[in-house]
Amino acid sequence: MREGPGAGAGPVRAFLRKYACIALFLAAWELMSRGGLVNPVFFPPFSVVVETVWSMTLQGTMLPHVKASLTRALYGFVLAAAAGVPAGLLLGAWHSGLRRHLDMPFEVLSQINPFLLFHVLILFMGIDEAPKIAIVFWTCLWPILFSSMNGASSVNPLLVRAGRAFGLGRAGLLVKIVAPASSPLVLSGLRLALGYSMFMLIAAEMMGASRGLGWLALTTQETFQVNSMYASVVVIAFLGLALDGAFLLAGRRFLAVSREGFMNSAE
Amino acid sequence: MAVRSDARDAAGKYWLLVLMLAAWELSGRLGLVDQAFVPSLSAALSAVFDMWERTHLFMHVMVSLARVTAGLLAAAAVGVPLAYLLGRTLPGLAERIEALLRVFALINPYCVFPLFVVFFGAGELPKIAVLAWVSLWPVLFGTLAGVRGVDPALIRTARSMAAGSSAVFWKVVLPAASPSVFNGMRTGVGMSFFILIAAEMTGATAGLGWIVHSAGALNQVPRIYGAGLCIVLLGVLLNRSLLFFGNGLFFWWKSGTDPLAGVRTEGAARRLGLRSALAAAALFAVAMGVGAYEIWRAEALLNDPGEMPEYRVWAE
């Protein structure tokens, strides 16, 4: 934070300071395309892209894909969180002896490429929704598991001892001490995973799907519908921002989220 | 005694992995799973040997490796100086454009691949540019966080001892930020390796991802698993070697500084000297050279259909 006239001069000022550059960038894009500085065939003006998003929404060729992608991403993410957070907390808090044995298998497993998995899963699950959700699940699982594990194992032992002195049992310690104390790390893992989930899902949808934003981006590329391609890219980026922003809001509301900016954050 | 406890340590680390591999092999042999879908480990390994001998596996490995390293090098060459500049020299500008950079990081390069082709032409360059784009953002934000996180007391101390601005940079800021830079690079290389495999599956004619994809299309299941083994092994090796250099170069790392990684970073184990750093750089250069040659060879083989029947089948 810089000290100066800009600092602490009201939320509007601070907001402008942070986000004015986005508006500037969009304006520059618009002007350069309209003015012919860049080839408008490859870089249509931003207003045209927004118009395309709107008309696609009206025609019903946008929202079904948004819905398909969001559903897949959220299913995979929620499943990964449901599996990864409890497992990570338990492993980190109590079974740290186990970690010596598990570190190596976890490292190898986390290197199993989700797209590799895709080719294997198609053999079992067909080309339905399941393999895409599995890709998101697998991608999200490892950051969530590792951050929960590291969060739980770095809880101040004095807190745990104090809890024990007040007569908390194992379950009580986990719920009342370990989970809240490790929540900043757990949340940063969840947030990172949420960012990954969209990224990997889009690539997965480009590889084999019949709907979803990745599919939309691919088909518009292949048929050279440049405006629609930009429309899908803008929607994908916006969804990423919106998911991250929603997660931050929820996190700030309920827990003390560490506000350190991680990758792909909307800060 | 030390040897024995080392052996026991290794056994404690690896026994579960060995057990998993054994379970894989046995479940196929005992008929618990259908070998047509899950060939046993030995079948996958023999597919690896077969590909090594008959279909240029080494070439594909080196092609993938060269692509991912070239992408990382490009990302580091752009991201690290840019982030130092933004974080140290122009903090006001950094604060103003950070939101825009975050939006850029959300743009999936995969979706705008035609643009990369427009800028970089067809062939190898757009692929490497996509990988560079993917790994640029973790490197940039990692470096920025590192530069911003330098303890101001350290800088003031150095200044009070009459250090000039270049000395402050080389002796204080650079070393203090480097672990964070390095973690950014590790995240970047992990992500770009994932994306590389996906990119090779859809739009390439060589590389490990291409093997998986063409084997899938030709229903050669053992080859899918064999190439998969190579991909996992290469991923582990990449991660491990980066970690090895990280631990050796940044000996002041506290253990466990990277909360999101599976393997723990441990400072001060072995400090790498200049000689081993040079040896590593030489090894790196040789690998890049071989990779460039193999990329060229893959192109040549592509135009010689008699050499690789898979190419023809795939093209049809």
PDB file of C-alpha atoms in Angstrom, chain A residues 53 55-72 129 205 210-216 235 239:
ATOM      1  CA  VAL A  53     -22.859 -12.484 -26.019  1.00  0.00           C
ATOM      2  CA  SER A  55     -27.638 -12.028 -28.968  1.00  0.00           C
ATOM      3  CA  MET A  56     -26.405 -15.556 -28.255  1.00  0.00           C
ATOM      4  CA  THR A  57     -28.112 -15.368 -24.879  1.00  0.00           C
ATOM      5  CA  LEU A  58     -31.334 -14.279 -26.544  1.00  0.00           C
ATOM      6  CA  GLN A  59     -31.079 -17.035 -29.134  1.00  0.00           C
ATOM      7  CA  GLY A  60     -30.512 -19.571 -26.387  1.00  0.00           C
ATOM      8  CA  THR A  61     -27.111 -20.645 -27.699  1.00  0.00           C
ATOM      9  CA  MET A  62     -25.158 -19.443 -24.680  1.00  0.00           C
ATOM     10  CA  LEU A  63     -26.902 -20.261 -21.422  1.00  0.00           C
ATOM     11  CA  PRO A  64     -27.175 -24.047 -21.915  1.00  0.00           C
ATOM     12  CA  HIS A  65     -23.393 -24.200 -22.301  1.00  0.00           C
ATOM     13  CA  VAL A  66     -22.824 -21.995 -19.275  1.00  0.00           C
ATOM     14  CA  LYS A  67     -25.110 -24.219 -17.288  1.00  0.00           C
ATOM     15  CA  ALA A  68     -23.414 -27.417 -18.472  1.00  0.00           C
ATOM     16  CA  SER A  69     -19.930 -26.124 -17.646  1.00  0.00           C
ATOM     17  CA  LEU A  70     -20.896 -24.663 -14.293  1.00  0.00           C
ATOM     18  CA  THR A  71     -22.650 -27.849 -13.253  1.00  0.00           C
ATOM     19  CA  ARG A  72     -19.644 -29.981 -14.133  1.00  0.00           C
ATOM     20  CA  GLU A 129     -20.841 -36.338 -17.958  1.00  0.00           C
ATOM     21  CA  GLU A 205     -14.659 -29.985 -22.974  1.00  0.00           C
ATOM     22  CA  SER A 210     -21.132 -32.081 -27.121  1.00  0.00           C
ATOM     23  CA  ARG A 211     -21.886 -29.009 -25.035  1.00  0.00           C
ATOM     24  CA  GLY A 212     -20.244 -26.713 -22.543  1.00  0.00           C
ATOM     25  CA  LEU A 213     -18.227 -23.538 -22.956  1.00  0.00           C
ATOM     26  CA  GLY A 214     -15.093 -25.383 -24.029  1.00  0.00           C
ATOM     27  CA  TRP A 215     -17.035 -27.116 -26.764  1.00  0.00           C
ATOM     28  CA  LEU A 216     -18.493 -23.759 -27.795  1.00  0.00           C
ATOM     29  CA  VAL A 235     -17.890 -15.486 -20.748  1.00  0.00           C
ATOM     30  CA  LEU A 239     -17.296 -16.931 -14.948  1.00  0.00           C
TER      31      LEU A 239
END
